[in-house]
Short mmCIF file of C-alpha atoms and ligand atoms in Angstrom, two decimals:
data_model
loop_
_atom_site.label_atom_id
_atom_site.label_comp_id
_atom_site.label_asym_id
_atom_site.label_seq_id
_atom_site.Cartn_x
_atom_site.Cartn_y
_atom_site.Cartn_z
CA MET J 1 -147.59 -86.94 30.45
CA GLY J 2 -144.52 -89.07 29.97
CA LYS J 3 -144.42 -92.67 31.11
CA LYS J 4 -141.75 -94.81 32.71
CA TYR J 5 -141.08 -98.21 31.18
CA ILE J 6 -139.16 -101.07 32.79
CA GLY J 7 -136.63 -102.88 30.62
CA PHE J 8 -134.19 -105.78 31.04
CA ALA J 9 -130.77 -106.37 29.52
CA GLY J 10 -129.20 -109.78 28.94
CA THR J 11 -125.41 -110.11 29.11
CA TYR J 12 -122.43 -112.45 28.98
CA THR J 13 -120.89 -112.97 32.45
CA ARG J 14 -117.35 -113.65 31.21
CA GLN J 15 -115.83 -110.48 32.69
CA THR J 16 -117.61 -108.19 35.16
CA SER J 17 -121.29 -108.67 34.42
CA LYS J 18 -123.41 -110.29 37.15
CA GLY J 19 -126.37 -111.45 35.03
CA ILE J 20 -129.66 -109.81 34.03
CA TYR J 21 -129.87 -106.03 34.49
CA ARG J 22 -133.00 -103.92 34.93
CA PHE J 23 -133.34 -100.29 33.84
CA VAL J 24 -136.02 -97.64 33.48
CA LEU J 25 -136.78 -95.47 30.45
CA ASP J 26 -138.25 -92.14 31.58
CA THR J 27 -140.01 -90.91 28.42
CA GLU J 28 -140.74 -87.44 29.83
CA LYS J 29 -137.09 -86.75 30.61
CA ALA J 30 -135.97 -88.83 27.59
CA GLU J 31 -133.54 -90.62 29.90
CA LEU J 32 -132.32 -94.09 30.80
CA THR J 33 -132.06 -94.48 34.59
CA ASN J 34 -132.00 -96.86 37.58
CA VAL J 35 -129.72 -99.57 36.19
CA GLU J 36 -129.30 -102.43 38.63
CA VAL J 37 -128.71 -106.16 38.72
CA ALA J 38 -132.11 -107.88 38.53
CA ALA J 39 -130.92 -111.50 38.80
CA LYS J 40 -127.60 -113.26 39.12
CA VAL J 41 -127.33 -115.94 36.44
CA GLY J 42 -124.55 -117.21 34.18
CA SER J 43 -124.46 -115.53 30.72
CA PRO J 44 -128.19 -114.77 30.32
CA THR J 45 -127.51 -113.48 26.82
CA TYR J 46 -130.98 -113.60 25.34
CA LEU J 47 -134.30 -112.95 27.09
CA ALA J 48 -137.98 -113.65 26.36
CA ILE J 49 -140.95 -112.29 28.31
CA SER J 50 -144.30 -114.14 28.35
CA GLU J 51 -147.38 -112.47 26.84
CA GLU J 52 -148.84 -111.19 30.12
CA ASN J 53 -145.45 -110.22 31.63
CA ARG J 54 -145.85 -113.09 34.13
CA TYR J 55 -142.56 -114.80 33.38
CA LEU J 56 -139.12 -113.92 32.08
CA TYR J 57 -137.00 -116.66 30.49
CA SER J 58 -133.28 -116.31 29.88
CA VAL J 59 -130.47 -118.26 28.30
CA ALA J 60 -128.40 -119.67 31.18
CA GLN J 61 -124.94 -121.16 31.59
CA GLN J 62 -123.83 -123.31 34.54
CA GLU J 63 -120.18 -124.37 34.22
CA LYS J 64 -120.06 -126.67 31.16
CA SER J 65 -123.83 -126.83 30.72
CA GLY J 66 -126.32 -124.53 29.06
CA GLY J 67 -130.09 -124.10 28.94
CA VAL J 68 -132.83 -121.84 30.25
CA ALA J 69 -133.47 -120.02 33.55
CA THR J 70 -137.00 -118.95 34.51
CA PHE J 71 -138.27 -116.11 36.69
CA SER J 72 -141.66 -114.80 37.74
CA VAL J 73 -142.02 -111.05 37.17
CA ASP J 74 -143.64 -108.37 39.30
CA SER J 75 -144.88 -106.21 36.43
CA GLU J 76 -145.23 -103.11 38.66
CA THR J 77 -141.69 -103.13 40.04
CA GLY J 78 -139.84 -105.37 37.59
CA GLU J 79 -138.64 -107.59 40.48
CA LEU J 80 -137.55 -111.02 39.24
CA ASN J 81 -138.11 -114.11 41.38
CA PHE J 82 -136.01 -117.14 40.33
CA LEU J 83 -138.16 -120.24 39.72
CA ASN J 84 -135.87 -122.88 38.20
CA ALA J 85 -133.34 -123.64 35.46
CA GLU J 86 -132.98 -126.57 33.09
CA VAL J 87 -129.54 -127.14 31.58
CA GLN J 88 -127.86 -129.89 29.58
CA GLU J 89 -124.19 -130.61 29.06
CA GLY J 90 -122.75 -128.46 26.27
CA ALA J 91 -122.81 -124.84 25.16
CA PRO J 92 -125.82 -122.67 26.04
CA PRO J 93 -128.34 -121.64 23.40
CA CYS J 94 -128.14 -118.17 21.84
CA HIS J 95 -131.84 -117.42 21.28
CA LEU J 96 -135.23 -118.31 22.70
CA ASP J 97 -138.93 -117.57 22.30
CA VAL J 98 -142.03 -118.54 24.26
CA PHE J 99 -145.72 -118.94 23.53
CA GLN J 100 -148.08 -120.25 26.19
CA ASN J 101 -146.50 -123.52 27.43
CA ASP J 102 -144.04 -123.95 24.56
CA LEU J 103 -140.53 -122.54 24.72
CA VAL J 104 -138.02 -123.00 21.91
CA THR J 105 -134.28 -122.39 21.96
CA GLY J 106 -131.69 -122.27 19.19
CA ASN J 107 -128.14 -123.39 19.86
CA TYR J 108 -125.42 -121.87 17.65
CA HIS J 109 -122.59 -124.08 18.88
CA GLU J 110 -124.50 -127.38 18.86
CA GLY J 111 -126.58 -126.68 15.71
CA THR J 112 -129.77 -127.71 17.49
CA VAL J 113 -133.32 -126.54 18.18
CA GLU J 114 -134.83 -127.48 21.55
CA LEU J 115 -138.45 -127.60 22.71
CA TYR J 116 -139.33 -127.19 26.40
CA LYS J 117 -142.71 -127.17 28.15
CA THR J 118 -143.19 -124.39 30.69
CA ASN J 119 -145.33 -124.58 33.83
CA ASN J 120 -146.33 -122.25 36.70
CA ASP J 121 -143.18 -123.20 38.62
CA GLY J 122 -140.79 -122.64 35.72
CA ILE J 123 -139.78 -125.08 33.03
CA ASN J 124 -139.71 -128.86 32.52
CA PRO J 125 -136.62 -130.75 31.33
CA VAL J 126 -136.08 -130.42 27.58
CA SER J 127 -138.68 -132.51 25.74
CA PHE J 128 -137.28 -132.58 22.18
CA VAL J 129 -134.01 -131.77 20.41
CA TYR J 130 -133.71 -131.45 16.63
CA LYS J 131 -130.17 -131.43 15.20
CA HIS J 132 -129.52 -129.57 11.97
CA GLU J 133 -127.02 -130.94 9.47
CA GLY J 134 -125.23 -129.12 6.66
CA THR J 135 -122.54 -126.61 5.79
CA GLY J 136 -121.98 -123.52 3.65
CA PRO J 137 -119.10 -121.95 1.67
CA HIS J 138 -118.06 -119.36 4.31
CA VAL J 139 -115.32 -120.22 6.82
CA ARG J 140 -117.90 -119.88 9.64
CA GLN J 141 -120.22 -122.39 7.95
CA GLU J 142 -118.30 -125.59 8.73
CA LYS J 143 -121.50 -126.99 10.30
CA SER J 144 -124.98 -125.90 11.31
CA HIS J 145 -125.16 -122.81 13.52
CA VAL J 146 -128.78 -122.32 14.56
CA HIS J 147 -129.11 -118.65 15.48
CA TYR J 148 -132.81 -117.76 15.79
CA THR J 149 -135.94 -119.56 16.91
CA GLY J 150 -139.25 -117.70 16.94
CA PHE J 151 -142.99 -118.36 16.72
CA THR J 152 -144.88 -117.18 13.63
CA PRO J 153 -147.42 -114.36 14.26
CA ASP J 154 -150.32 -116.86 14.27
CA LYS J 155 -148.24 -119.16 16.54
CA LYS J 156 -148.87 -122.13 14.22
CA PHE J 157 -145.18 -122.66 13.43
CA VAL J 158 -141.68 -122.09 14.77
CA VAL J 159 -139.18 -120.48 12.37
CA VAL J 160 -135.46 -121.20 12.66
CA ALA J 161 -132.62 -119.30 10.98
CA ASP J 162 -129.48 -121.39 10.49
CA LEU J 163 -126.34 -119.32 9.88
CA GLY J 164 -124.25 -122.40 9.06
CA THR J 165 -126.49 -123.95 6.40
CA ASP J 166 -128.04 -120.82 4.82
CA GLU J 167 -131.52 -122.11 5.65
CA VAL J 168 -134.77 -120.85 7.11
CA VAL J 169 -136.57 -123.89 8.49
CA THR J 170 -140.18 -124.09 9.65
CA TYR J 171 -141.37 -126.52 12.34
CA LYS J 172 -144.77 -127.44 13.67
CA VAL J 173 -145.02 -127.97 17.43
CA ASP J 174 -146.66 -131.38 17.77
CA LEU J 175 -147.37 -131.91 21.50
CA ALA J 176 -143.90 -132.58 22.91
CA ALA J 177 -142.05 -132.74 19.57
CA LEU J 178 -141.07 -130.57 16.60
CA GLU J 179 -142.00 -131.66 13.08
CA ARG J 180 -139.90 -130.15 10.28
CA VAL J 181 -142.35 -128.96 7.62
CA ASN J 182 -140.51 -126.54 5.28
CA THR J 183 -137.03 -125.36 4.35
CA LEU J 184 -136.00 -122.26 2.37
CA LYS J 185 -132.42 -122.16 1.07
CA VAL J 186 -131.17 -118.56 0.77
CA ARG J 187 -128.02 -117.31 -1.02
CA ALA J 188 -124.96 -119.45 -0.30
CA GLY J 189 -122.64 -117.89 2.27
CA SER J 190 -125.17 -115.28 3.44
CA GLY J 191 -125.53 -116.67 7.00
CA PRO J 192 -129.16 -116.14 8.15
CA ARG J 193 -129.18 -114.76 11.70
CA HIS J 194 -132.46 -113.18 12.82
CA LEU J 195 -135.97 -112.76 11.39
CA SER J 196 -138.86 -110.39 12.01
CA PHE J 197 -142.43 -110.59 10.65
CA HIS J 198 -144.39 -107.68 9.23
CA PRO J 199 -147.50 -107.14 11.40
CA ASN J 200 -149.62 -108.15 8.37
CA GLY J 201 -148.26 -111.71 8.83
CA LYS J 202 -147.66 -112.01 5.06
CA VAL J 203 -144.07 -110.77 4.77
CA ALA J 204 -140.96 -111.51 6.85
CA TYR J 205 -137.54 -109.83 6.97
CA LEU J 206 -134.47 -112.05 7.34
CA LEU J 207 -131.13 -110.53 8.35
CA THR J 208 -128.01 -112.33 7.13
CA GLU J 209 -124.95 -111.96 9.39
CA LEU J 210 -122.22 -112.91 6.89
CA SER J 211 -123.43 -110.91 3.86
CA SER J 212 -125.09 -108.09 5.91
CA GLU J 213 -128.28 -108.09 3.87
CA VAL J 214 -132.00 -108.05 4.55
CA VAL J 215 -133.91 -110.68 2.57
CA VAL J 216 -137.57 -109.79 2.10
CA LEU J 217 -139.64 -112.98 2.15
CA ASP J 218 -143.27 -113.65 1.21
CA TYR J 219 -144.80 -115.88 3.86
CA ASN J 220 -147.44 -118.53 3.18
CA ALA J 221 -149.15 -118.84 6.57
CA GLU J 222 -151.11 -121.94 5.57
CA GLU J 223 -148.02 -123.99 4.76
CA GLY J 224 -145.45 -122.20 6.89
CA SER J 225 -143.29 -121.61 3.79
CA PHE J 226 -141.26 -118.65 2.51
CA THR J 227 -140.23 -117.33 -0.93
CA GLU J 228 -137.54 -114.71 -1.57
CA LYS J 229 -138.51 -111.41 -3.20
CA GLN J 230 -135.74 -108.85 -2.45
CA TYR J 231 -132.14 -108.66 -1.18
CA ILE J 232 -131.00 -105.26 0.13
CA ARG J 233 -127.68 -104.31 1.73
CA ALA J 234 -127.58 -103.24 5.37
CA ILE J 235 -124.13 -101.59 5.11
CA PRO J 236 -122.81 -98.96 2.69
CA GLU J 237 -121.36 -100.21 -0.63
CA ASP J 238 -117.98 -98.65 0.20
CA PHE J 239 -117.65 -100.25 3.67
CA THR J 240 -114.97 -102.91 3.15
CA GLU J 241 -114.15 -103.93 6.73
CA THR J 242 -115.76 -106.96 8.36
CA ASN J 243 -119.35 -106.44 9.42
CA ASP J 244 -121.44 -109.01 11.31
CA ALA J 245 -125.08 -107.98 10.95
CA SER J 246 -126.88 -108.59 14.25
CA ALA J 247 -130.55 -107.94 15.02
CA ILE J 248 -133.63 -106.95 13.01
CA HIS J 249 -136.84 -105.36 14.32
CA ILE J 250 -139.88 -103.72 12.70
CA SER J 251 -142.12 -100.93 14.02
CA SER J 252 -145.60 -102.14 14.99
CA ASP J 253 -147.19 -99.96 12.25
CA GLY J 254 -145.17 -102.02 9.75
CA ARG J 255 -143.63 -98.90 8.16
CA PHE J 256 -139.96 -99.14 9.19
CA VAL J 257 -137.39 -101.94 9.56
CA TYR J 258 -134.20 -101.49 11.63
CA THR J 259 -131.05 -103.64 11.60
CA GLY J 260 -127.84 -103.67 13.68
CA ASN J 261 -124.33 -103.57 12.17
CA ARG J 262 -121.42 -104.92 14.22
CA GLY J 263 -118.28 -103.53 12.57
CA HIS J 264 -119.89 -100.56 10.84
CA ASN J 265 -121.31 -99.91 14.36
CA SER J 266 -124.58 -98.50 13.17
CA ILE J 267 -128.30 -99.01 13.03
CA ALA J 268 -129.67 -99.13 9.48
CA VAL J 269 -133.16 -97.75 8.82
CA PHE J 270 -135.39 -98.95 5.95
CA SER J 271 -138.88 -97.87 4.92
CA VAL J 272 -141.44 -100.51 3.92
CA ASP J 273 -143.53 -100.35 0.75
CA THR J 274 -147.15 -100.66 1.91
CA ASN J 275 -148.20 -102.93 -0.95
CA SER J 276 -145.25 -105.19 -1.63
CA GLY J 277 -143.47 -105.09 1.75
CA GLU J 278 -140.20 -104.37 -0.11
CA LEU J 279 -137.60 -102.11 1.52
CA THR J 280 -135.95 -98.82 0.62
CA PHE J 281 -132.82 -97.75 2.51
CA VAL J 282 -133.34 -94.56 4.59
CA GLU J 283 -130.19 -93.95 6.67
CA HIS J 284 -127.41 -95.29 8.90
CA THR J 285 -127.09 -93.90 12.43
CA PRO J 286 -123.95 -94.61 14.52
CA SER J 287 -124.96 -96.89 17.41
CA GLY J 288 -123.15 -94.82 20.05
CA GLY J 289 -120.69 -97.58 20.90
CA GLU J 290 -118.99 -100.70 19.56
CA TRP J 291 -120.60 -103.93 18.40
CA PRO J 292 -124.37 -103.25 18.55
CA ARG J 293 -125.46 -106.80 19.32
CA ASP J 294 -129.15 -105.89 19.57
CA PHE J 295 -131.56 -102.98 20.04
CA VAL J 296 -135.20 -102.50 20.99
CA LEU J 297 -138.05 -100.07 20.35
CA ASP J 298 -139.65 -98.92 23.61
CA PRO J 299 -143.41 -99.59 24.12
CA SER J 300 -144.31 -96.07 22.86
CA GLU J 301 -142.03 -96.61 19.82
CA SER J 302 -140.84 -93.00 20.17
CA PHE J 303 -137.42 -94.28 21.27
CA LEU J 304 -134.88 -96.92 20.29
CA ILE J 305 -132.22 -98.30 22.63
CA ALA J 306 -129.06 -99.81 21.17
CA SER J 307 -127.06 -102.37 23.21
CA ASN J 308 -123.37 -102.14 22.34
CA GLN J 309 -121.61 -105.30 23.55
CA ASN J 310 -117.94 -104.25 23.37
CA THR J 311 -118.40 -100.81 24.95
CA GLY J 312 -120.99 -102.11 27.46
CA ASN J 313 -123.49 -99.31 26.98
CA LEU J 314 -127.19 -98.86 26.32
CA VAL J 315 -127.69 -95.76 24.18
CA LEU J 316 -130.98 -93.88 23.80
CA PHE J 317 -132.25 -92.56 20.45
CA ALA J 318 -135.41 -90.60 19.62
CA ARG J 319 -137.40 -92.20 16.81
CA ASP J 320 -139.39 -90.07 14.37
CA GLN J 321 -142.51 -92.15 13.76
CA GLN J 322 -143.20 -90.42 10.41
CA THR J 323 -139.76 -90.78 8.82
CA GLY J 324 -138.39 -93.70 10.86
CA LYS J 325 -135.19 -91.70 11.43
CA LEU J 326 -133.19 -91.88 14.65
CA THR J 327 -131.55 -89.07 16.62
CA LYS J 328 -129.03 -89.91 19.32
CA LEU J 329 -129.99 -88.37 22.68
CA ASN J 330 -127.73 -87.38 25.51
CA SER J 331 -128.54 -90.43 27.63
CA GLU J 332 -126.70 -93.70 28.02
CA VAL J 333 -126.06 -96.17 30.83
CA SER J 334 -123.39 -98.82 31.40
CA VAL J 335 -124.32 -102.49 31.24
CA PRO J 336 -121.24 -104.72 30.96
CA GLU J 337 -121.03 -107.32 28.14
CA VAL J 338 -124.57 -106.44 27.09
CA VAL J 339 -126.34 -108.55 24.47
CA CYS J 340 -130.11 -108.09 24.22
CA VAL J 341 -132.70 -105.65 25.57
CA LYS J 342 -136.41 -106.24 26.20
CA PHE J 343 -139.21 -104.16 27.73
CA LEU J 344 -142.13 -105.39 29.78
CA LYS J 345 -145.10 -105.28 27.41
O1 LIG K 1 -123.75 -113.37 16.83
C1 LIG K 1 -123.07 -114.14 17.42
O2 LIG K 1 -123.63 -115.20 18.03
C2 LIG K 1 -122.87 -116.37 18.27
C3 LIG K 1 -123.69 -117.26 19.18
O3 LIG K 1 -123.81 -116.72 20.46
P1 LIG K 1 -123.33 -117.54 21.73
O4 LIG K 1 -123.69 -116.68 22.89
O5 LIG K 1 -124.13 -118.81 21.72
O6 LIG K 1 -121.86 -117.80 21.56
C4 LIG K 1 -121.53 -115.99 18.85
O7 LIG K 1 -120.76 -117.09 19.13
C5 LIG K 1 -120.84 -115.05 17.89
O8 LIG K 1 -119.63 -114.63 18.43
C6 LIG K 1 -121.66 -113.84 17.66
O9 LIG K 1 -121.12 -113.02 16.69
#
């Protein structure tokens, strides 16, 4: 029997969006339904849900300040109850991740990584800020642009992708501070944006926004360090228009990697070599709208939902778990200025 899964969509609130939206995926009907505003908050672009679905954390903007808003979650109904928000003067972050009482954010505009401590009532004021320095050869690399902050699978380190400096930086969380422990420099001008670990914890996949490539990295979990082993294009050789690669996700069986292409407006599918972790290109599937900023696999991993920012639509695809291929289904819903999508676990 099919299941119903509750998902959330983060958005910009520059035009008509009201904040965080909730929706339901009905797997029996293969349909997205019940879209509604779950919480009114300023530009909650990126979302993170705690391990046990107890809390949802979002990027938040309040006038000229940015930070994090926190909500408790009713995991049966998906109701969000606002707890608190912590903001500082300046642009909001663009990415966040949470593990237990540690929450990290990455700020594209400020070139910073922030550490917050969470509690049962929400979040404490920011406890540590690390500013990245550096530049790159591309016109968008005039300074650091931190774009991704995520915990390693064993939660020992935090990994940061810096689009401005072409670096992947590893930090250790040391009580209320971040200690920089390793830096990998990738190809100049590539613009690292997002990263996803293979479930084996030994390989990671880095997506570069400016060069639209996936960089396959060997990961040393003892040291928190990376080494490059493969670069593979995420867009066709003959696509000459601008493409800003967006998100990267891997299936939980570790067999398929998916990336988003803003410009080519597609999702790229790659298969993973079981031994080396290296990738082989499988196919491109049109994302069903313009500017696929992110996408998500549903909890059954039989579906993928693309979030197209410029057309404001979530589009449902069936996912073949044997081939990794995607088939667009006849189901989509409107979510204005949509950025990211997450399911309750
Ligand atoms: O991918 C992108 O991200 C940056 C950072 O996001 P923001 O919400 O902090 O502005 C964004 O500025 C850029 O337009 C976009 O392509």
